[in-house]
CSV table of C-alpha atoms in Angstrom, one decimal:
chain,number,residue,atom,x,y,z
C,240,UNK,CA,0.0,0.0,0.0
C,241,UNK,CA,1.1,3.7,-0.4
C,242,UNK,CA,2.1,6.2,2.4
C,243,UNK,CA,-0.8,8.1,2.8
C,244,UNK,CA,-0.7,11.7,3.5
C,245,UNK,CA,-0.9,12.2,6.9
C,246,UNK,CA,2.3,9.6,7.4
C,247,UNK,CA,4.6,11.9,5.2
C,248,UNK,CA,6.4,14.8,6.2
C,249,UNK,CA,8.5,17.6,4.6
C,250,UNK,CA,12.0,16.0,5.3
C,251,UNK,CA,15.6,17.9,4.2
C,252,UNK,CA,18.1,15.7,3.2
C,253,UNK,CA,21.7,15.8,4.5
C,254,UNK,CA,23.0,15.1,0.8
C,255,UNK,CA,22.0,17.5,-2.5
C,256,UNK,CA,18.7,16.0,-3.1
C,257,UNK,CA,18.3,17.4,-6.2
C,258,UNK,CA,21.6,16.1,-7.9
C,259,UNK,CA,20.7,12.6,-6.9
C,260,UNK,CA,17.6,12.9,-8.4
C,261,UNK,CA,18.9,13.8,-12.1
C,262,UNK,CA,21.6,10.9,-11.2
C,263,UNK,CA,19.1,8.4,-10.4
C,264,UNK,CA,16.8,9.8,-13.7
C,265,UNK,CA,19.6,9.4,-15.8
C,266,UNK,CA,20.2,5.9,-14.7
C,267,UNK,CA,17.2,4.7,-15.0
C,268,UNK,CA,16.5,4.3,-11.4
C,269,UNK,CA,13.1,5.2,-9.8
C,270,UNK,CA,14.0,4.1,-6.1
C,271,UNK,CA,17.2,3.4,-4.3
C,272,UNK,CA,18.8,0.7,-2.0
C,273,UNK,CA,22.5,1.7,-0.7
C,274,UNK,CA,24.1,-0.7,1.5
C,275,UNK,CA,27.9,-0.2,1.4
C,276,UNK,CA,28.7,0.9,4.4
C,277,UNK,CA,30.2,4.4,2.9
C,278,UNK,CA,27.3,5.3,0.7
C,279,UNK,CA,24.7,4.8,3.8
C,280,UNK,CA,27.4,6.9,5.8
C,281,UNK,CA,27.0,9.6,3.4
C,282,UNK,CA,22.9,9.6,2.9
C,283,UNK,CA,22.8,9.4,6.7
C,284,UNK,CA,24.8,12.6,7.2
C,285,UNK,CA,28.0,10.9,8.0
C,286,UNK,CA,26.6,8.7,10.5
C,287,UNK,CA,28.5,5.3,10.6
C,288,UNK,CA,27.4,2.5,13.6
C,289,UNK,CA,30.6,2.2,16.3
C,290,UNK,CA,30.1,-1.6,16.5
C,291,UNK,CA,30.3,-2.6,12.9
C,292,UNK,CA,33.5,-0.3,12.1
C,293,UNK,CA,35.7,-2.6,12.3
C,294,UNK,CA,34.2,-6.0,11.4
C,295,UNK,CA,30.8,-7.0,9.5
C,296,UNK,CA,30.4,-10.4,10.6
C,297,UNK,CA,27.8,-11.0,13.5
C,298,UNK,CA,26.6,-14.9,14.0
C,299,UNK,CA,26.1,-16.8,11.0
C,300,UNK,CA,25.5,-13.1,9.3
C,301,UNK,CA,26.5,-10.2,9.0
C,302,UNK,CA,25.8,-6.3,9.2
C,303,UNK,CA,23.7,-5.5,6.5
C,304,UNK,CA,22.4,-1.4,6.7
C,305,UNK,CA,20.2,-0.1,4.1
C,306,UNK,CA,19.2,3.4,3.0
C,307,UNK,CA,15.9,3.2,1.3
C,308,UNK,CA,15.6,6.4,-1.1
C,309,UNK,CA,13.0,7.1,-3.5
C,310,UNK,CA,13.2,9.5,-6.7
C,311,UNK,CA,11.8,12.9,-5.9
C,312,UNK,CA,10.4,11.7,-2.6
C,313,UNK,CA,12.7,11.9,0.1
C,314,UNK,CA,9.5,11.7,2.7
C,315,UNK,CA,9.4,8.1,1.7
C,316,UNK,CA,12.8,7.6,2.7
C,317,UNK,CA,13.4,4.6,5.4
C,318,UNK,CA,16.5,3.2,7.1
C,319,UNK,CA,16.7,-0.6,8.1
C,320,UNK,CA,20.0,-1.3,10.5
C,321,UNK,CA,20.8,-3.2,13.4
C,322,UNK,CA,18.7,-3.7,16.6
C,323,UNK,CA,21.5,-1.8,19.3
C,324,UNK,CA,21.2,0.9,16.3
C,325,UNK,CA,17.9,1.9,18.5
C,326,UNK,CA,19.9,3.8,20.9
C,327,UNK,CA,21.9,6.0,18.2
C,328,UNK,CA,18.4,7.0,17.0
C,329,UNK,CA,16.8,7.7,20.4
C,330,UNK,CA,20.0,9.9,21.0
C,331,UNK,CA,19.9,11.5,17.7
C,332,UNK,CA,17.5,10.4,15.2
C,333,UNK,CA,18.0,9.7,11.7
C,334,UNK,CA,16.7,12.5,9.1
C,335,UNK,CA,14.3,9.1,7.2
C,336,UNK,CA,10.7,9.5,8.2
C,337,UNK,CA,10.9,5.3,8.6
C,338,UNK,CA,13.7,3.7,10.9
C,339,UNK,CA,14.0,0.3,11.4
C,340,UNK,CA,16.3,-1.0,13.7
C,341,UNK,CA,15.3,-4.7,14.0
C,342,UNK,CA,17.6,-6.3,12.3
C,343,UNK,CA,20.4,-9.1,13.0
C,344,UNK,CA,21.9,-10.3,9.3
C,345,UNK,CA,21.3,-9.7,6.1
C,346,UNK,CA,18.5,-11.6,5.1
C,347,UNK,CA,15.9,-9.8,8.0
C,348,UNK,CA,17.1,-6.2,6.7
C,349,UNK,CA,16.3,-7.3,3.0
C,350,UNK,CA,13.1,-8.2,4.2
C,351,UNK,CA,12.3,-5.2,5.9
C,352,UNK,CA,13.6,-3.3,2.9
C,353,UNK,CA,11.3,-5.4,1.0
C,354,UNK,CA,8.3,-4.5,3.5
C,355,UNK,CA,8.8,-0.8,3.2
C,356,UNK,CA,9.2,-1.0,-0.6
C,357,UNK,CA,5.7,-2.0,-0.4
C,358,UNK,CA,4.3,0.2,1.7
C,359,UNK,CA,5.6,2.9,-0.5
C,360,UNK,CA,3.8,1.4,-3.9
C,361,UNK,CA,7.4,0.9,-5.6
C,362,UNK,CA,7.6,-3.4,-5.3
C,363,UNK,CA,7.5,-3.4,-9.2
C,364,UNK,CA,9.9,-0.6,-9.4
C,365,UNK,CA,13.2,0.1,-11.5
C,366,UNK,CA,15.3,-0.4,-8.0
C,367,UNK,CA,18.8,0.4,-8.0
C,368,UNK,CA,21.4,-1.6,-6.3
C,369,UNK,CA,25.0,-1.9,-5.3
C,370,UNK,CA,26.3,-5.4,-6.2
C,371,UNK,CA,29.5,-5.3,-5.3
C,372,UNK,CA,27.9,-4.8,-1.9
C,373,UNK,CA,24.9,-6.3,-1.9
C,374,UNK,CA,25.3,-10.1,-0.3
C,375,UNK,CA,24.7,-12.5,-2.5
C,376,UNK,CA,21.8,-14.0,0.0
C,377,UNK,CA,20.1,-10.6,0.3
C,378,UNK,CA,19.8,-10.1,-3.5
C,379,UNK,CA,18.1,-13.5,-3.6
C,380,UNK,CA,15.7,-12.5,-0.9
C,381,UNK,CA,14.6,-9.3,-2.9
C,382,UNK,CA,14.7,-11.1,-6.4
C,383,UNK,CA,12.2,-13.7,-4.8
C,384,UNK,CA,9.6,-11.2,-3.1
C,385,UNK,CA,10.5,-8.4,-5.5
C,386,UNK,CA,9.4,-10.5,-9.2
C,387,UNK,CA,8.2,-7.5,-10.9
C,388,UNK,CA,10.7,-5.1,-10.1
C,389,UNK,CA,14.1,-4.6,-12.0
C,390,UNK,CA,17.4,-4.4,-10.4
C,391,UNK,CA,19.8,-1.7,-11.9
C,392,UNK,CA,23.6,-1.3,-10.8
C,393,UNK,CA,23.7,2.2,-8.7
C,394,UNK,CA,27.8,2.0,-8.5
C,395,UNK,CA,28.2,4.3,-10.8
C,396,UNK,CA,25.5,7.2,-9.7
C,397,UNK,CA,26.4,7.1,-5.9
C,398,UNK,CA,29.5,7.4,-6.9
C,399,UNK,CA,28.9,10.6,-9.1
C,400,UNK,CA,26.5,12.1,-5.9
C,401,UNK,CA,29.5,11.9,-4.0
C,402,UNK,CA,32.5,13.3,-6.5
C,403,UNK,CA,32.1,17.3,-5.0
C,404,UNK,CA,32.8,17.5,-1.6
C,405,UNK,CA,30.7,19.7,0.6
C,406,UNK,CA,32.6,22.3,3.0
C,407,UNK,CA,32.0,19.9,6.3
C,408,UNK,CA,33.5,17.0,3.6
C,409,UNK,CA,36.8,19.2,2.4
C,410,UNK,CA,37.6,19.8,6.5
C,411,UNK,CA,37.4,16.8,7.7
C,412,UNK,CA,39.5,15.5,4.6
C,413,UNK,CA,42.0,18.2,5.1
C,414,UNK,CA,41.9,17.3,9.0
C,415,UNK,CA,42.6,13.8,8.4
C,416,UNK,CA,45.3,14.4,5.8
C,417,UNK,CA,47.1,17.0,8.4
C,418,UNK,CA,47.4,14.6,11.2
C,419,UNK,CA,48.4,11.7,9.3
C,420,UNK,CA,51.6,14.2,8.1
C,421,UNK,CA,52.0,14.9,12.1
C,422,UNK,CA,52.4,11.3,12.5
C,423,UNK,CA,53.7,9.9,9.9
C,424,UNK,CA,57.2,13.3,10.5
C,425,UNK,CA,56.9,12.1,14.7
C,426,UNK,CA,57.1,8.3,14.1
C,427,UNK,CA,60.3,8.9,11.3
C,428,UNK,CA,61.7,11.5,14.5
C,429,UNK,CA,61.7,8.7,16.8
C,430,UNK,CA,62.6,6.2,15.0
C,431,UNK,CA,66.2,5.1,14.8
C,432,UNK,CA,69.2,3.1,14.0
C,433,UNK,CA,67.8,-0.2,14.7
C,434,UNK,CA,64.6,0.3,14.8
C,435,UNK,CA,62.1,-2.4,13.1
C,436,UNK,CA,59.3,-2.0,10.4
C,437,UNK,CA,57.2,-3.9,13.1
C,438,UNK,CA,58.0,-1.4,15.5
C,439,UNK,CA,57.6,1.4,13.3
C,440,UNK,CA,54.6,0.6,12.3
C,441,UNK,CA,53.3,0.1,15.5
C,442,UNK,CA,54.6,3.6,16.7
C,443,UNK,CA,52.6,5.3,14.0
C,444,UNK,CA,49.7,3.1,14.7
C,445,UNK,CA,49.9,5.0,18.1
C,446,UNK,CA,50.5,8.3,17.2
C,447,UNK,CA,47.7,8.1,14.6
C,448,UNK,CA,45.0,6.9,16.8
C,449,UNK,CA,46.6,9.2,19.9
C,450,UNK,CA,45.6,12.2,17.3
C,451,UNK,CA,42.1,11.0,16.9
C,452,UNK,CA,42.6,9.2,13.5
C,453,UNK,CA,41.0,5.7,13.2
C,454,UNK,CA,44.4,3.7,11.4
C,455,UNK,CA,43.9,2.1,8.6
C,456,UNK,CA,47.7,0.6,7.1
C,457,UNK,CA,51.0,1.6,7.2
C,458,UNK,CA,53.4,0.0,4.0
C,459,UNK,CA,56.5,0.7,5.0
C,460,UNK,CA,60.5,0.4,3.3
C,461,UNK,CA,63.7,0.6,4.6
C,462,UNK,CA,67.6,0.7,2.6
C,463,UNK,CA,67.2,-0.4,-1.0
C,464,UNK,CA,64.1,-2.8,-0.2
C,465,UNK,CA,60.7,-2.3,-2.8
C,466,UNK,CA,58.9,-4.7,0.2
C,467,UNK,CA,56.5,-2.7,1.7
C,468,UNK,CA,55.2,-5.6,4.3
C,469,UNK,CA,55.9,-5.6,8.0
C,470,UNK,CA,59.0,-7.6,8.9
C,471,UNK,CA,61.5,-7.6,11.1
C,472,UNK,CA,63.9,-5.8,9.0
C,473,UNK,CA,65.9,-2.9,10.8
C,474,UNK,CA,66.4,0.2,9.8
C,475,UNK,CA,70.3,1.1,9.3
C,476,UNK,CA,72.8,4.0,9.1
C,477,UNK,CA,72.3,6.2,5.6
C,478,UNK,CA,69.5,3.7,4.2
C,479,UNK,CA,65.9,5.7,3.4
C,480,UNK,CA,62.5,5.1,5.0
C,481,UNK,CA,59.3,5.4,2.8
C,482,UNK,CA,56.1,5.4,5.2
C,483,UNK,CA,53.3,5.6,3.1
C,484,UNK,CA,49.6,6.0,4.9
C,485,UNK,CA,45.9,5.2,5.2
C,486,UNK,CA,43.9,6.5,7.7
C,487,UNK,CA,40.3,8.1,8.6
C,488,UNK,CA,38.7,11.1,10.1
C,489,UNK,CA,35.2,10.4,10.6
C,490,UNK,CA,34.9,7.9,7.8
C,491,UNK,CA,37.2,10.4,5.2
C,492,UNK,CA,39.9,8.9,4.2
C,493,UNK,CA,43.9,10.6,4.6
C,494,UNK,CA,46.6,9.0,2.2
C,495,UNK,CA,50.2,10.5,1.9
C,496,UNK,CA,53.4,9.4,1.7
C,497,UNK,CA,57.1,11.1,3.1
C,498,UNK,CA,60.3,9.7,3.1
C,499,UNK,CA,63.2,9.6,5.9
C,500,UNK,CA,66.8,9.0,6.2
C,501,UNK,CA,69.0,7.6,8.8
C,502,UNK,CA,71.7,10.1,8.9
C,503,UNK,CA,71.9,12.6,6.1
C,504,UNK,CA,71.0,12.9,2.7
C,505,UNK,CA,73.9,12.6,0.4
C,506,UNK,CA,73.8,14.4,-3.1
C,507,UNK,CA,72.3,11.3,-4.9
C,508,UNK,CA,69.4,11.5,-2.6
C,509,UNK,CA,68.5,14.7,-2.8
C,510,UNK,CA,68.8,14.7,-6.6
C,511,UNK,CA,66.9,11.7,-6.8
C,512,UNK,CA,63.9,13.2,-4.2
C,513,UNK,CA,64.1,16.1,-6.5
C,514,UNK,CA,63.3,14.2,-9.4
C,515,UNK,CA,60.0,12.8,-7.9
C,516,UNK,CA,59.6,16.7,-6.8
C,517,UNK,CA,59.7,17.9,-9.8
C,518,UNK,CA,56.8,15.7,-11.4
C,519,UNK,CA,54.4,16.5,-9.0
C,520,UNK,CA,55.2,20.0,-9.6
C,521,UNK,CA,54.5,19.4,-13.0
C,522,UNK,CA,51.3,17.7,-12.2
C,523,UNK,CA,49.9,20.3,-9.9
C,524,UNK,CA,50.5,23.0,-12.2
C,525,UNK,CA,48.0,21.9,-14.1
C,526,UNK,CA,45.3,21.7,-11.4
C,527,UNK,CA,42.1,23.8,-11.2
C,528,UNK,CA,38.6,23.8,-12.0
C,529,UNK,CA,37.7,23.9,-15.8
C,530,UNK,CA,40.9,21.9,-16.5
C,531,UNK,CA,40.7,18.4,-17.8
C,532,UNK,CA,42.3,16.0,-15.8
C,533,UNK,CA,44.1,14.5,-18.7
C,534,UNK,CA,46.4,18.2,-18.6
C,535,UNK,CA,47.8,17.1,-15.4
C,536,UNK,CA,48.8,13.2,-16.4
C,537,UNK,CA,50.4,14.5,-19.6
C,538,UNK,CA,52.4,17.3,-18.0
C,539,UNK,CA,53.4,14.8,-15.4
C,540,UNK,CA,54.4,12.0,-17.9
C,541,UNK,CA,56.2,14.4,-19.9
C,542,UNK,CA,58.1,15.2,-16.8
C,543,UNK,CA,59.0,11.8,-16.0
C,544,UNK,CA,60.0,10.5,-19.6
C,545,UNK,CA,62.8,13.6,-19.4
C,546,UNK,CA,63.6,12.4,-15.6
C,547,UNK,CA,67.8,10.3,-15.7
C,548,UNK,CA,65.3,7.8,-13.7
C,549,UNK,CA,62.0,7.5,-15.7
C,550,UNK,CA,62.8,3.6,-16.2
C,551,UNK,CA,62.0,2.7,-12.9
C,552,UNK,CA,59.6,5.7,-12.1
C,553,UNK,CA,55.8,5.8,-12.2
C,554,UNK,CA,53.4,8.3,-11.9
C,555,UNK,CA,49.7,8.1,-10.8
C,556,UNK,CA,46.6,10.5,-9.5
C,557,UNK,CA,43.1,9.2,-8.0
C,558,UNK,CA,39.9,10.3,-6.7
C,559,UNK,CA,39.9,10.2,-2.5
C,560,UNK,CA,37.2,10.6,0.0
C,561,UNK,CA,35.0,8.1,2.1
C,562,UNK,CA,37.4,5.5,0.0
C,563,UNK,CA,40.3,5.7,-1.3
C,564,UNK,CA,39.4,5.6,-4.9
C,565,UNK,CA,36.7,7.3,-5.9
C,566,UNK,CA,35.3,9.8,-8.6
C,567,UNK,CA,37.2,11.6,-10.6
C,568,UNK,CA,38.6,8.0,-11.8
C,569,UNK,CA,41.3,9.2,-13.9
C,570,UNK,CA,43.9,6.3,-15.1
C,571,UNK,CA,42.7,3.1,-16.2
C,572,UNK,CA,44.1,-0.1,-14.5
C,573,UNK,CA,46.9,1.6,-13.1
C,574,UNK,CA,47.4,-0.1,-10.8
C,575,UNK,CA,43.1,-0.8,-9.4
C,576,UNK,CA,41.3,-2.0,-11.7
C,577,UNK,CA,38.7,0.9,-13.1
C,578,UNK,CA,38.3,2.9,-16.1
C,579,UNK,CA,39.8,5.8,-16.2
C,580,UNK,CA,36.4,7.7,-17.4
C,581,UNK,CA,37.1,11.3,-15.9
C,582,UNK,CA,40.3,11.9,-17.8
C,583,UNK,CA,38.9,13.8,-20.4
C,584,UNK,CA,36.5,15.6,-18.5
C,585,UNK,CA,36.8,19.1,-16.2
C,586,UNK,CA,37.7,18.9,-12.8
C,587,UNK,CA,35.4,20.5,-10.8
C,588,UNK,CA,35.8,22.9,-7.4
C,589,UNK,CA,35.4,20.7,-4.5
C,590,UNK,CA,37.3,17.6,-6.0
C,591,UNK,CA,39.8,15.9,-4.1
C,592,UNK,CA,42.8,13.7,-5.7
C,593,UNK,CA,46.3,12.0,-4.5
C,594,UNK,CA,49.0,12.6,-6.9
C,595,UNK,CA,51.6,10.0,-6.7
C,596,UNK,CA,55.2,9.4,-7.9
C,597,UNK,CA,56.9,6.9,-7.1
C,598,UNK,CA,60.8,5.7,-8.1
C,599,UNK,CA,61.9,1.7,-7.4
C,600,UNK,CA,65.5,2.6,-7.4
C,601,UNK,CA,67.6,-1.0,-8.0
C,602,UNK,CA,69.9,0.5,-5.0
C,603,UNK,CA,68.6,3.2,-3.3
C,604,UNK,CA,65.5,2.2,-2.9
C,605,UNK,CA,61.7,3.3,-2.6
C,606,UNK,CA,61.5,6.8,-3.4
C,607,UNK,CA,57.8,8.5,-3.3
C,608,UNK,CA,55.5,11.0,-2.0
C,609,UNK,CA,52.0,11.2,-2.4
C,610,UNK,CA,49.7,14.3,-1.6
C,611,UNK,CA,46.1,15.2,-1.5
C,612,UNK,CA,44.9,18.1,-3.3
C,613,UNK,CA,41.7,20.0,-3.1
C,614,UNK,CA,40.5,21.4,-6.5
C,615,UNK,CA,39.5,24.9,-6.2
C,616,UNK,CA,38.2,27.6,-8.6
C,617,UNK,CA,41.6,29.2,-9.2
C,618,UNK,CA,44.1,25.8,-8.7
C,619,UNK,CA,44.0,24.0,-5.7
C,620,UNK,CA,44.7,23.6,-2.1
C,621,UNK,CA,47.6,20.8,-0.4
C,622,UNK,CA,46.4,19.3,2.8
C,623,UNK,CA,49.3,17.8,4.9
C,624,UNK,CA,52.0,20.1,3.0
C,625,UNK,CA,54.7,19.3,4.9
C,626,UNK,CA,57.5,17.0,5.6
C,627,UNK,CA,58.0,16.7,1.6
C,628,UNK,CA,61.6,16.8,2.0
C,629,UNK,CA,64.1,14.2,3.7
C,630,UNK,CA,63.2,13.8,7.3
C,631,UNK,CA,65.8,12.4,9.5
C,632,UNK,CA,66.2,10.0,11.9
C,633,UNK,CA,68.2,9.4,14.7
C,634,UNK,CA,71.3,7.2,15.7
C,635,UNK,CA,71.0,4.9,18.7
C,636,UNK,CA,72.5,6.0,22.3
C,637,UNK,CA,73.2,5.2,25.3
C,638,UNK,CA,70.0,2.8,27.2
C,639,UNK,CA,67.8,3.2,24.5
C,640,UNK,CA,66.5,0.7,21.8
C,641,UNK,CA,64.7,1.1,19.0
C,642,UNK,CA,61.8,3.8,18.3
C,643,UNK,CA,62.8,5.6,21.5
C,644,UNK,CA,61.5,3.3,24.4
C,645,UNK,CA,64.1,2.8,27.3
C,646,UNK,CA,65.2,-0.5,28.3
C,647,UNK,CA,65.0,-1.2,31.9
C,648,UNK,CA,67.8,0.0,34.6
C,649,UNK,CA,68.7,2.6,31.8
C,650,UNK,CA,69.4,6.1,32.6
C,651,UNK,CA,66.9,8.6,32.6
């Protein structure tokens, strides 16, 4: 049956309502189903369940939330998550006019999906989907109580709804990009002659979450190694450090890179950092809105074919937000497997991208750095612009071992 009247009510969205309209017209989509867990994060409002953040799996199940959102009716809009989700509404309720929090796997929230699909006269709808997150037991369940209706692939227009970053989005992307640079420059200062990837890793672990970032990876090199695995490999006098990052700020995602040295640079170093330099300059030049994306790779490759190390040097820009690659996709296969479908088009204000550069040197070793960058009107703005040169570590002395803790009976 339909909502009737009385049951609807004038409801704002948290998310351009109208955008996702045209998006969901031009796809071919009357009614919507998100249930990654970034897309219902961003229809929410950037509200994303504590207890599921780290793991899906619950029972024989798993967490399955669902966003319910239909074309040019956002007072039919529903939510269907977990039963302890209750409480997160009661404390600050959800925008939906319909919540259900009653569910315990994936196969209950399809069916209350289903339910409220129903209710709102849309079960033989055009219903748009994300398979690569949809569980395959949950897409049987709508198939079967949903004959009439025809599933399309909604990938592609979430993905679109969620290329321009809002004001609120750009800060807390900036934010998490700025304290990943903090640190990524304190773990390199404490770390020292000696001093293991394990334990590296584990120091920036700390100092990320201490900072109020939620840590996602660290791949990490030391001397002339390309490995980027944790291992007990120490780090030794003159070799370089490559720390290369992942973590989150509420959900939106920091990624950079910044390189270290145990001692300092010698002349081959800093000619060889200036190399990678110099083709991210190349590539930022050619940053702003109105430009195509395809300017920036070009002027960047042209950069690195001239570069005395382009034969073991690679360059590479992506789209970065909730997730790490996101719209504008810009190079195809290289290395994740997309399209690179935004190439040719204009970057718009409010984009966000990682440029990357990154030189396998056969005896030097790995030599990158990777930035964020914030399209604007007249170029763009760097978040975490710092530390781009060689940082240094520090030699062993006296009681202390490795990544500054001090061994018992030591001095102090």
């Amino acid at each position: 049956m339909n909502i009737s009247p009385s049951e609807a009510r004038a409801v704002e969205p948290p998310f351009d309502a109208a955008k996702l309209d045209r998006l969901m017209e031009e796809a071919g989509i009357d009614v919507l189903l998100a249930t990654s867990k970034h897309n219902t994060q961003y229809l929410l409002g950037g509200y994303k369940f504590i207890f599921f953040a780290a793991m899906d799996a619950i029972g024989h199940s798993r967490y399955l939330p669902i966003v319910v959102y239909e074309k040019g009716s956002p007072d039919h809009s529903a939510y269907v998550g977990n039963r302890m989700e209750g409480g997160e509404h009661q404390n600050n309720p959800f925008w939906t006019p319909a919540v259900h929090t009653a569910t315990w796997g994936t196969l209950d929230a399809a069916a209350l999906a289903v339910e409220h699909l129903k209710k709102i006269g849309k079960a033989g709808a055009r219903i748009g989907i994300e398979p690569p997150f949809l569980p395959s037991d949950a897409r049987d369940l709508l198939a079967s109580r949903l004959e009439v209706a025809r599933f399309v692939d909604a990938t592609h227009t979430l993905e679109r709804l969620r290329a321009i970053k809002a004001p609120q989005e750009l800060q807390k992307l900036k934010l998490a990009s700025e304290l990943i640079t903090d640190s990524m420059l304190a773990t390199i200062a404490a770390a020292r002659e000696g001093s293991t990837k394990i334990e590296i890793i584990e120091r920036l672990r700390r100092e990320e979450t201490n900072r109020g970032l939620h840590f996602e990876y660290c791949l990490l090199t030391l001397g002339s190694s390309h490995n980027r695995a944790a291992s007990p490999q120490a780090w030794a006098k003159g070799e370089v450090l490559s720390i290369d990052s992942g973590g989150n700020y509420h959900g939106y995602i920091g990624d950079l890179c910044r390189m270290g040295v145990l001692g300092e640079p010698d002349a081959e170093l800093e000619d060889l950092l200036a190399e990678v330099e110099s083709i991210q300059q190349a590539a930022f030049a050619k940053v702003k809105a109105g430009a195509q994306a395809s300017e920036m790779i070009t002027a960047a490759e042209k950069m690195l074919k001239s570069s005395p190390s382009a034969a073991f040097t690679d360059f590479f820009c992506h789209g970065m937000g909730l997730i790490s690659h996101e719209a504008p996709f810009l190079m195809t296969n290289h290395p994740v497997a997309y399209e690179g479908v935004d190439a040719d088009r204009p970057l718009e204000a409010g984009m966000v991208i990682s440029v990357e550069t990154t030189m396998l040197h056969p005896k030097r070793g790995f030599i990158k750095l990777e930035d964020t960058l914030a399209v604007t009107k007249d170029g763009y703005e760097m978040f975490g612009n710092r530390g781009r040169g060689w940082n240094p570590g520090r030699y062993s002395s006296g009681g202390e071992n490795s990544c500054g803790k001090t061994e018992p009976g030591a001095g102090s």
